[in-house]
C-alpha cells in the first residue's frame, strides 16, 4: 500500500482553489461596507455545527464551499467600519496575506536559529523603541493583553516576593502579597491575580476621581494600611487607557510612588499605549518608559488581526527567572537549528509559538509607524466629534468624559426618561440586530451606557452620524411603544 500524506493529490486543482479563495477574500474585504455589521447565524446554520465526526474526508472543494456558506457570512463584525464594540481592531488586507505566508512556513517561532526568531527580535526591538523601553530589556509577543498582563504580573510577583518564589511557591510566603489598581482596572488583571494563586482579594481596587483615574491618596493609604496589617504590597497596576472611558493615568506620578515604596510598576496599556505613535498624544503617556512591565495589544489600536499582544519588561533576567525551566531536550546546541541561546520559550508560558511576528513585521514595513500614528489620532478626533454630537443633541446624554477614543452615552429622551437603563438595553439589542452599527455597553457610575470604542481604520465621520441618527430613531420608537412614561 502506498504511503500517505496530507498534501493534495492534485496540486494544480489546489492551486486553482487557492487562487479563487484569495480572490474571494479580497472581494470580501473590499466590499465589507456594503454588508450588515453583524447578523446572527440562523437556526439552520447553527444546526450544521452538530455534524457527526468526519471520519472520512470530503475534500478541499466541498469543505471550502461549506466555509463560504456557513462560516464566512457570520463574523463578529469588527472588520466593518461601524463596529465599535469592546476594544477590537479591524485587521488589514496585508495581514491576511501575512498570516497565510506565516502558516506556509509554520515556524516554531523564537526558539530556533531561523528567520522567524529574527523577525520577532526585530519587532520586539521596534516596540521597545516606540514605548521607550531599553533595547536590552525583555519582551515577548503573546496572544493578547490578558496574557501580557499575566506575564508581567508573574514577573512582578516573583521578583518582589523576597524569596525564590519560582522554586518554593506561595506556600513559602510569610506575608500575603497585595497589589493595587483603580476600580476601572480591566478584568484581565483580576483574572491574572486569580490564576497566579494570589487570590482576587489581593488586588486592592481603589476609587477613581472625576477623570476616572486612580485616587492617589487612596492608593497611598491602602499600601500603608496593608503594611501595617502585615501584608506585603508588591505592585501597582497603572492604566494607560481604561476600558470603560479611555482614561490614561498619570504614569509618571505613579512611577514616583512605586520607586519611593519599592513597588513594581506594571502598566496595562492594552490599547492606550499605542497612543505613543501619535505625536500629539504621546505626552499623555509620560512616565511609560519608567514602568517595570507594560502590556499592550497590536490587535486593538494597531489594527492587526487577533491575536497580537505584547509584553515588555525592563529587566530581561527577571523575565527569564520566571519562565525558564531547564530540560535536556531543549538545551541549546553548539550549532545547527537548536543553536539559539535566548529562546523565547524562556520569556513566557508558551513553548511552541506561532509566527505572529510576521504580520506585525510586514504590516509595519508596509504602512509605516507614522501612518499608524495618524490613524490613531484620526480615531481620537472621531471620538471627540461623536462626543460633541452627543453633547449638542437634546435627546442624548454623555455619561463620562471622552479623553481618548471611547465615548459612553445614552438615549435620554426629552423630556428626560425616568428609566433610561431598560430602554437603552433594548435599544442596543435592536441596533445590533439591525446590522447598522455595533457599539457595546457598560455601566458608568451605576448607569447603563452605550459604549463606542474606536479602534477602526475604516470608520469615517459619516459612520458616526449614522450611529447618532439610528440611536435617536430607535430611542424615539422605543419610547413611543413604551407608551405613557414621562
Ligand atoms: C482588551 C483589554 C485587555 C485584554 O486584552 P486581550 O487582548 O483581549 O487579552 C486588558 N486591558 C484593557 C484595558 C483592555 O482594553
Coordinates of C-alpha atoms and ligand atoms in Angstrom, one line a residue:
X1 CA 0.0 0.0 0.0
X2 CA 1.3 3.4 -0.9
X3 CA 2.4 5.7 1.9
X4 CA 0.0 8.6 2.5
X5 CA 0.4 12.4 3.0
X6 CA -1.9 15.4 3.7
X7 CA -0.6 17.2 0.6
X8 CA -3.1 17.5 -2.3
X9 CA -3.2 14.6 -4.8
X10 CA -3.7 17.2 -7.5
X11 CA -1.6 20.3 -6.9
X12 CA -3.0 22.1 -9.9
X13 CA -6.5 21.8 -8.6
X14 CA -5.3 23.0 -5.2
X15 CA -3.6 26.0 -6.8
X16 CA -6.8 26.9 -8.6
X17 CA -8.8 26.6 -5.4
X18 CA -6.2 28.8 -3.6
X19 CA -6.3 31.5 -6.2
X20 CA -10.1 31.5 -6.1
X21 CA -10.1 31.8 -2.3
X22 CA -7.6 34.7 -2.4
X23 CA -9.8 36.5 -5.0
X24 CA -12.9 35.9 -3.0
X25 CA -11.4 37.1 0.3
X26 CA -10.0 40.2 -1.3
X27 CA -13.5 41.0 -2.6
X28 CA -14.9 40.2 0.8
X29 CA -12.7 42.8 2.4
X30 CA -13.2 45.3 -0.3
X31 CA -17.0 45.1 0.0
X32 CA -17.3 45.0 3.8
X33 CA -19.0 48.4 3.9
X34 CA -21.9 47.1 1.8
X35 CA -22.9 44.3 4.3
X36 CA -24.6 44.5 7.7
X37 CA -22.1 44.8 10.5
X38 CA -23.4 41.7 12.1
X39 CA -26.1 39.1 11.6
X40 CA -27.0 36.2 13.8
X41 CA -26.4 32.7 12.4
X42 CA -29.9 31.3 11.6
X43 CA -31.0 28.1 13.3
X44 CA -30.5 26.2 10.2
X45 CA -26.8 27.3 10.0
X46 CA -26.3 26.5 13.7
X47 CA -27.5 23.0 13.2
X48 CA -24.8 22.4 10.6
X49 CA -22.3 22.6 13.5
X50 CA -23.7 19.4 15.2
X51 CA -22.4 17.2 12.4
X52 CA -21.1 13.7 13.1
X53 CA -17.3 13.0 13.3
X54 CA -15.8 13.5 9.8
X55 CA -14.2 10.1 9.7
X56 CA -13.7 10.2 6.0
X57 CA -12.5 13.3 4.2
X58 CA -14.8 15.1 1.8
X59 CA -12.1 17.0 0.0
X60 CA -10.9 20.6 -0.2
X61 CA -13.5 22.0 -2.7
X62 CA -16.6 20.9 -0.7
X63 CA -15.1 22.0 2.6
X64 CA -14.3 25.4 1.2
X65 CA -17.9 25.7 -0.1
X66 CA -19.1 24.9 3.4
X67 CA -16.9 27.7 4.8
X68 CA -18.4 30.1 2.2
X69 CA -22.0 29.1 3.2
X70 CA -21.8 28.5 6.9
X71 CA -18.9 30.4 8.3
X72 CA -17.9 33.5 6.3
X73 CA -21.3 35.3 6.4
X74 CA -21.4 35.3 10.2
X75 CA -18.3 37.2 11.6
X76 CA -18.2 39.1 14.9
X77 CA -18.3 42.2 12.7
X78 CA -15.1 44.0 13.8
X79 CA -13.8 44.3 10.3
X80 CA -16.7 46.6 9.5
X81 CA -16.4 50.4 9.6
X82 CA -19.3 50.7 12.0
X83 CA -18.1 48.2 14.6
X84 CA -17.0 49.9 17.8
X85 CA -17.8 47.3 20.5
X86 CA -15.5 46.3 23.3
X87 CA -12.0 47.1 22.0
X88 CA -11.4 45.1 18.8
X89 CA -9.2 46.1 16.0
X90 CA -10.2 45.9 12.3
X91 CA -7.5 43.8 10.7
X92 CA -5.9 44.7 7.4
X93 CA -5.7 43.0 4.0
X94 CA -1.9 42.9 4.2
X95 CA -2.2 40.9 7.4
X96 CA -4.5 38.4 5.8
X97 CA -1.7 37.8 3.3
X98 CA 1.0 37.7 6.1
X99 CA -1.0 35.1 8.0
X100 CA -1.1 32.9 5.0
X101 CA 2.6 33.2 4.5
X102 CA 3.3 32.5 8.2
X103 CA 1.1 29.4 8.0
X104 CA 3.0 28.2 4.9
X105 CA 6.3 28.4 6.8
X106 CA 4.8 27.1 10.1
X107 CA 7.9 28.0 12.2
X108 CA 8.3 27.3 15.8
X109 CA 8.9 31.0 16.4
X110 CA 11.6 32.3 18.8
X111 CA 13.2 29.1 19.8
X112 CA 15.4 28.2 16.8
X113 CA 18.1 29.7 14.7
X114 CA 15.7 30.7 11.9
X115 CA 14.2 33.8 10.3
X116 CA 11.1 33.7 12.4
X117 CA 13.2 34.4 15.5
X118 CA 15.0 37.2 13.7
X119 CA 11.6 38.7 12.7
X120 CA 10.3 38.6 16.3
X121 CA 13.6 40.0 17.7
X122 CA 13.2 42.8 15.2
X123 CA 9.6 43.5 16.0
X124 CA 10.3 43.5 19.8
X125 CA 13.3 45.9 19.2
X126 CA 11.0 48.3 17.4
X127 CA 8.2 48.1 20.0
X128 CA 10.7 48.7 22.8
X129 CA 11.9 51.8 21.0
X130 CA 8.4 53.0 20.4
X131 CA 7.5 52.6 24.1
X132 CA 10.8 53.9 25.4
X133 CA 12.0 50.6 26.9
X134 CA 15.7 49.8 27.0
X135 CA 17.0 47.8 24.0
X136 CA 18.5 45.2 26.4
X137 CA 15.2 44.7 28.2
X138 CA 12.9 41.7 27.8
X139 CA 9.8 41.3 25.8
X140 CA 7.5 38.8 24.1
X141 CA 4.7 38.6 21.6
X142 CA 1.7 36.9 23.2
X143 CA -1.9 36.2 22.3
X144 CA -3.2 39.5 23.8
X145 CA -3.0 41.9 26.7
X146 CA -4.7 39.4 29.1
X147 CA -1.7 37.1 28.7
X148 CA 0.7 40.1 28.6
X149 CA -0.8 41.2 32.0
X150 CA -0.4 37.6 33.3
X151 CA 3.3 37.5 32.2
X152 CA 4.0 41.0 33.6
X153 CA 2.4 40.2 37.0
X154 CA 4.1 36.8 37.2
X155 CA 7.5 38.5 36.9
X156 CA 6.4 41.2 39.4
X157 CA 5.3 38.6 41.9
X158 CA 8.4 36.5 41.5
X159 CA 10.8 39.5 41.7
X160 CA 9.2 41.2 44.7
X161 CA 8.3 38.2 46.8
X162 CA 11.6 38.4 48.7
X163 CA 12.3 34.7 48.3
X164 CA 12.8 32.2 45.4
X165 CA 9.2 32.0 44.5
X166 CA 9.5 30.1 41.2
X167 CA 11.2 27.3 43.2
X168 CA 9.4 27.5 46.6
X169 CA 5.9 28.6 45.6
X170 CA 3.5 30.8 47.5
X171 CA 3.3 28.4 50.5
X172 CA 6.7 29.7 51.5
X173 CA 5.5 33.3 51.9
X174 CA 5.2 34.6 55.4
X175 CA 3.0 37.6 54.5
X176 CA 0.3 37.7 51.8
X177 CA 1.2 39.7 48.7
X178 CA -1.1 42.6 47.7
X179 CA -1.3 44.8 44.6
X180 CA -3.2 47.9 43.6
X181 CA -5.1 49.4 40.8
X182 CA -8.2 51.5 40.3
X183 CA -11.6 50.0 40.2
X184 CA -11.6 50.8 36.5
X185 CA -8.8 48.3 36.0
X186 CA -9.6 45.7 33.4
X187 CA -10.9 42.3 34.5
X188 CA -7.9 40.5 32.9
X189 CA -5.8 41.9 35.7
X190 CA -8.1 40.3 38.3
X191 CA -8.0 37.1 36.3
X192 CA -4.2 37.1 36.2
X193 CA -4.2 37.6 40.0
X194 CA -6.6 34.7 40.4
X195 CA -4.5 32.5 38.1
X196 CA -1.3 33.4 39.9
X197 CA -2.7 32.0 43.1
X198 CA -2.7 35.3 45.0
X199 CA -6.5 35.3 45.4
X200 CA -8.6 38.0 43.9
X201 CA -8.8 39.9 47.2
X202 CA -5.1 40.6 46.9
X203 CA -5.9 43.1 44.2
X204 CA -7.0 46.3 46.0
X205 CA -9.4 48.2 43.7
X206 CA -9.2 51.8 44.6
X207 CA -11.7 54.7 43.9
X208 CA -11.3 57.0 40.9
X209 CA -11.6 60.8 40.5
X210 CA -13.8 62.6 38.1
X211 CA -11.4 61.8 35.3
X212 CA -11.7 58.1 36.1
X213 CA -8.1 58.0 37.2
X214 CA -6.9 56.3 40.3
X215 CA -7.3 58.3 43.6
X216 CA -3.6 58.5 44.5
X217 CA -4.3 59.4 48.2
X218 CA -6.4 56.3 48.5
X219 CA -3.6 54.3 46.9
X220 CA -1.0 55.6 49.4
X221 CA -3.4 54.9 52.3
X222 CA -4.2 51.3 51.1
X223 CA -0.5 50.5 50.8
X224 CA 0.3 51.9 54.2
X225 CA -2.7 50.0 55.8
X226 CA -1.7 46.7 54.2
X227 CA 1.9 47.1 55.5
X228 CA 0.6 48.0 59.0
X229 CA -1.6 44.9 58.9
X230 CA 1.2 42.5 58.0
X231 CA 0.7 42.2 54.3
X232 CA 3.3 42.6 51.6
X233 CA 2.5 45.1 48.9
X234 CA 4.4 44.4 45.7
X235 CA 2.9 46.0 42.6
X236 CA 0.8 48.9 41.3
X237 CA -1.1 48.4 38.0
X238 CA -1.4 51.7 36.2
X239 CA -3.9 52.1 33.4
X240 CA -3.0 53.7 30.1
X241 CA -6.4 53.7 28.5
X242 CA -9.1 52.3 30.8
X243 CA -11.6 50.0 29.1
X244 CA -14.7 52.0 30.2
X245 CA -13.7 55.5 29.3
X246 CA -10.1 55.5 27.9
X247 CA -8.6 57.3 30.9
X248 CA -4.8 57.5 30.9
X249 CA -3.5 57.7 34.5
X250 CA -0.5 59.9 35.5
X251 CA 2.1 57.2 35.0
X252 CA 5.0 59.5 35.9
X253 CA 3.5 60.2 39.3
X254 CA 2.7 56.5 39.9
X255 CA 6.3 55.6 38.9
X256 CA 7.5 58.1 41.6
X257 CA 5.2 56.5 44.1
X258 CA 6.4 53.0 43.2
X259 CA 10.0 54.0 43.4
X260 CA 9.5 55.5 46.9
X261 CA 7.6 52.5 48.1
X262 CA 9.8 49.8 46.4
X263 CA 6.8 48.5 44.3
X264 CA 6.8 47.1 40.8
X265 CA 5.0 49.3 38.3
X266 CA 3.0 47.3 35.7
X267 CA 1.2 49.3 33.1
X268 CA -1.9 47.9 31.4
X269 CA -1.8 49.8 28.1
X270 CA -3.9 47.3 26.1
X271 CA -5.0 49.9 23.6
X272 CA -3.9 53.3 25.2
X273 CA -0.1 52.6 25.0
X274 CA -0.5 52.7 21.2
X275 CA -1.2 56.4 21.5
X276 CA 2.6 56.7 21.8
X277 CA 2.6 56.6 18.0
X278 CA 0.6 59.8 17.7
X279 CA 2.8 62.9 18.3
X280 CA 0.0 65.0 19.8
X281 CA -1.0 62.2 22.2
X282 CA 2.4 60.9 23.2
X283 CA 2.8 63.4 26.1
X284 CA -0.1 61.9 27.9
X285 CA 1.9 58.7 28.4
X286 CA 4.8 60.5 30.2
X287 CA 6.5 58.0 32.5
X288 CA 5.6 55.0 30.4
X289 CA 9.3 54.4 29.9
X290 CA 9.7 54.1 33.7
X291 CA 7.4 51.1 34.0
X292 CA 8.9 47.7 35.1
X293 CA 6.5 46.0 32.7
X294 CA 4.0 47.0 30.1
X295 CA 1.2 45.1 28.5
X296 CA -0.4 46.2 25.2
X297 CA -2.0 44.9 22.1
X298 CA -1.2 45.3 18.4
X299 CA -4.6 43.8 17.6
X300 CA -6.6 46.6 19.1
X301 CA -5.2 50.1 18.3
X302 CA -2.6 48.7 15.9
X303 CA -5.3 47.3 13.7
X304 CA -3.6 43.9 13.4
X305 CA -5.7 40.8 13.4
X306 CA -6.3 39.0 16.7
X307 CA -4.0 37.6 18.2
X308 CA -1.2 40.1 18.5
X309 CA -0.3 41.1 22.1
X310 CA 3.0 42.2 23.6
X311 CA 4.6 42.4 27.0
X312 CA 7.8 44.5 27.6
X313 CA 9.9 44.0 30.7
X314 CA 12.6 46.3 31.8
X315 CA 14.7 43.5 33.4
X316 CA 15.2 40.7 30.9
X317 CA 16.9 38.5 33.5
X318 CA 13.9 38.8 35.8
X319 CA 11.7 37.7 33.0
X320 CA 13.8 34.6 32.3
X321 CA 13.8 33.7 36.0
X322 CA 10.1 33.4 36.0
X323 CA 9.8 31.3 32.9
X324 CA 13.0 29.3 32.5
X325 CA 12.9 25.6 33.2
X326 CA 15.8 23.5 32.1
X327 CA 15.3 20.4 30.1
X328 CA 17.8 18.2 28.3
X329 CA 15.8 18.1 25.1
X330 CA 15.7 21.9 24.9
X331 CA 19.3 22.7 25.7
X332 CA 20.9 24.9 23.1
X333 CA 23.4 23.2 20.8
X334 CA 26.8 24.4 19.6
X335 CA 25.4 24.9 16.1
X336 CA 22.5 23.9 13.8
X337 CA 18.8 24.6 14.2
X338 CA 19.0 24.4 18.0
X339 CA 21.8 26.9 18.5
X340 CA 19.7 29.9 19.6
X341 CA 20.5 30.6 23.2
X342 CA 18.0 33.2 24.1
X343 CA 14.9 31.1 23.5
X344 CA 11.6 33.0 23.7
X345 CA 10.0 30.0 25.4
X346 CA 12.0 31.2 28.5
X347 CA 10.3 34.6 28.3
X348 CA 6.7 33.3 28.8
X349 CA 4.4 30.4 29.3
X350 CA 4.3 29.0 25.7
X351 CA 6.9 26.6 24.2
X352 CA 5.6 26.1 20.7
X353 CA 4.9 29.6 19.5
X354 CA 3.2 30.7 16.2
X355 CA 4.7 33.1 13.8
X356 CA 2.5 36.1 14.8
X357 CA 5.6 38.3 14.5
X358 CA 5.4 38.1 10.7
X359 CA 2.1 40.0 10.3
X360 CA 3.4 42.8 12.5
X361 CA 6.8 43.0 10.8
X362 CA 5.1 43.1 7.3
X363 CA 2.4 45.4 8.4
X364 CA 4.8 48.0 10.0
X365 CA 7.0 47.8 6.9
X366 CA 4.1 48.1 4.5
X367 CA 2.4 51.1 6.1
X368 CA 4.9 52.7 8.5
X369 CA 4.5 53.8 12.0
X370 CA 3.8 57.4 11.0
X371 CA 0.6 56.3 9.3
X372 CA -0.5 54.2 12.2
X373 CA 0.0 57.3 14.4
X374 CA -2.2 59.3 12.1
X375 CA -4.9 56.7 12.2
X376 CA -4.8 56.6 16.0
X377 CA -5.1 60.4 16.0
X378 CA -8.0 60.1 13.5
X379 CA -9.9 57.8 15.8
X380 CA -9.3 60.2 18.7
X381 CA -10.6 63.1 16.6
X382 CA -13.6 61.0 15.6
X383 CA -14.4 60.2 19.3
X384 CA -14.3 63.9 20.0
X385 CA -16.6 64.5 17.1
X386 CA -19.1 61.9 18.4
X387 CA -18.9 63.3 21.9
X388 CA -19.6 66.8 20.6
X389 CA -22.6 65.5 18.6
X390 CA -24.0 63.8 21.7
X391 CA -23.5 66.9 23.8
X392 CA -25.2 69.0 21.2
X393 CA -28.2 66.7 20.8
X394 CA -31.2 67.4 23.1
X395 CA -32.1 63.7 23.4
X396 CA -28.7 62.2 24.0
X397 CA -26.5 62.3 27.2
X398 CA -22.8 61.9 27.5
X399 CA -22.1 59.8 30.6
X400 CA -18.4 60.2 31.1
X401 CA -15.5 62.3 29.8
X402 CA -14.1 61.1 26.5
X403 CA -10.4 61.9 26.7
X404 CA -9.3 59.3 24.1
X405 CA -11.2 57.1 21.7
X406 CA -14.0 55.8 24.0
X407 CA -17.4 57.6 24.2
X408 CA -20.1 56.5 26.7
X409 CA -23.6 57.9 26.2
X410 CA -27.2 57.0 26.2
X411 CA -30.6 57.9 24.8
X412 CA -32.0 60.1 27.5
X413 CA -35.1 61.5 25.6
X414 CA -36.8 64.8 26.0
X415 CA -38.4 65.2 28.5
X416 CA -35.9 63.0 30.2
X417 CA -36.8 59.3 30.6
X418 CA -37.4 58.0 34.1
X419 CA -35.9 54.6 33.5
X420 CA -33.3 55.0 30.8
X421 CA -31.4 51.8 31.5
X422 CA -34.1 49.5 30.3
X423 CA -34.8 51.4 27.2
X424 CA -31.1 51.7 26.3
X425 CA -30.6 47.9 26.8
X426 CA -33.4 47.3 24.4
X427 CA -32.0 49.9 22.0
X428 CA -28.6 48.3 21.9
X429 CA -30.1 44.9 21.0
X430 CA -32.1 46.4 18.2
X431 CA -29.1 48.3 16.9
X432 CA -27.0 45.1 16.8
X433 CA -29.9 43.2 15.2
X434 CA -30.4 45.9 12.6
X435 CA -26.8 45.4 11.3
X436 CA -26.3 49.2 11.2
X437 CA -23.7 49.6 13.9
X438 CA -22.2 47.7 16.8
X439 CA -21.3 49.7 19.9
X440 CA -21.1 47.7 23.2
X441 CA -22.3 48.6 26.7
X442 CA -21.0 49.2 30.2
X443 CA -22.1 50.7 33.5
X444 CA -20.9 54.2 34.3
X445 CA -21.5 55.1 37.9
X446 CA -24.4 52.8 38.0
X447 CA -25.9 53.9 34.7
X448 CA -26.2 51.7 31.6
X449 CA -24.2 53.2 28.8
X450 CA -23.8 52.7 25.1
X451 CA -20.1 52.5 24.6
X452 CA -18.3 53.4 21.4
X453 CA -14.5 52.5 21.3
X454 CA -13.0 53.5 18.0
X455 CA -10.0 51.3 17.1
X456 CA -11.1 51.2 13.5
X457 CA -9.2 52.4 10.5
X458 CA -12.2 52.1 8.3
X459 CA -14.5 54.4 10.3
X460 CA -15.5 57.8 8.8
X461 CA -17.3 60.6 10.5
X462 CA -20.4 59.9 8.4
X463 CA -20.5 56.5 10.1
X464 CA -20.8 58.2 13.4
X465 CA -23.6 60.4 12.0
X466 CA -25.4 57.2 11.0
X467 CA -25.0 55.9 14.6
X468 CA -26.3 59.1 16.1
X469 CA -29.3 59.1 13.8
X470 CA -30.1 55.5 14.4
X471 CA -29.8 55.7 18.2
X472 CA -32.2 58.7 18.2
X473 CA -34.6 56.9 15.8
X474 CA -34.6 53.7 17.9
X475 CA -34.8 55.7 21.1
X476 CA -37.9 57.6 20.0
X477 CA -39.5 54.4 18.7
X478 CA -39.0 52.5 21.9
X479 CA -40.2 55.4 24.0
X480 CA -43.4 55.6 21.9
X481 CA -44.0 51.9 22.2
X482 CA -43.5 52.0 26.0
X483 CA -46.4 54.5 26.0
X484 CA -47.2 56.6 29.0
X485 CA -43.8 57.1 30.6
X486 CA -43.0 60.8 31.1
Ligands
LIG1 C1 -8.8 44.4 25.9 C2 -8.1 44.8 27.2 C3 -7.4 43.9 27.9 C4 -7.3 42.4 27.5 O1 -6.7 42.3 26.2 P1 -6.9 41.0 25.3 O2 -6.1 41.3 24.1 O3 -8.4 41.0 25.0 O4 -6.5 39.8 26.0 C5 -6.7 44.3 29.0 N1 -6.8 45.6 29.4 C6 -7.5 46.5 28.7 C7 -7.5 47.9 29.2 C8 -8.2 46.1 27.6 O5 -8.9 47.0 26.9

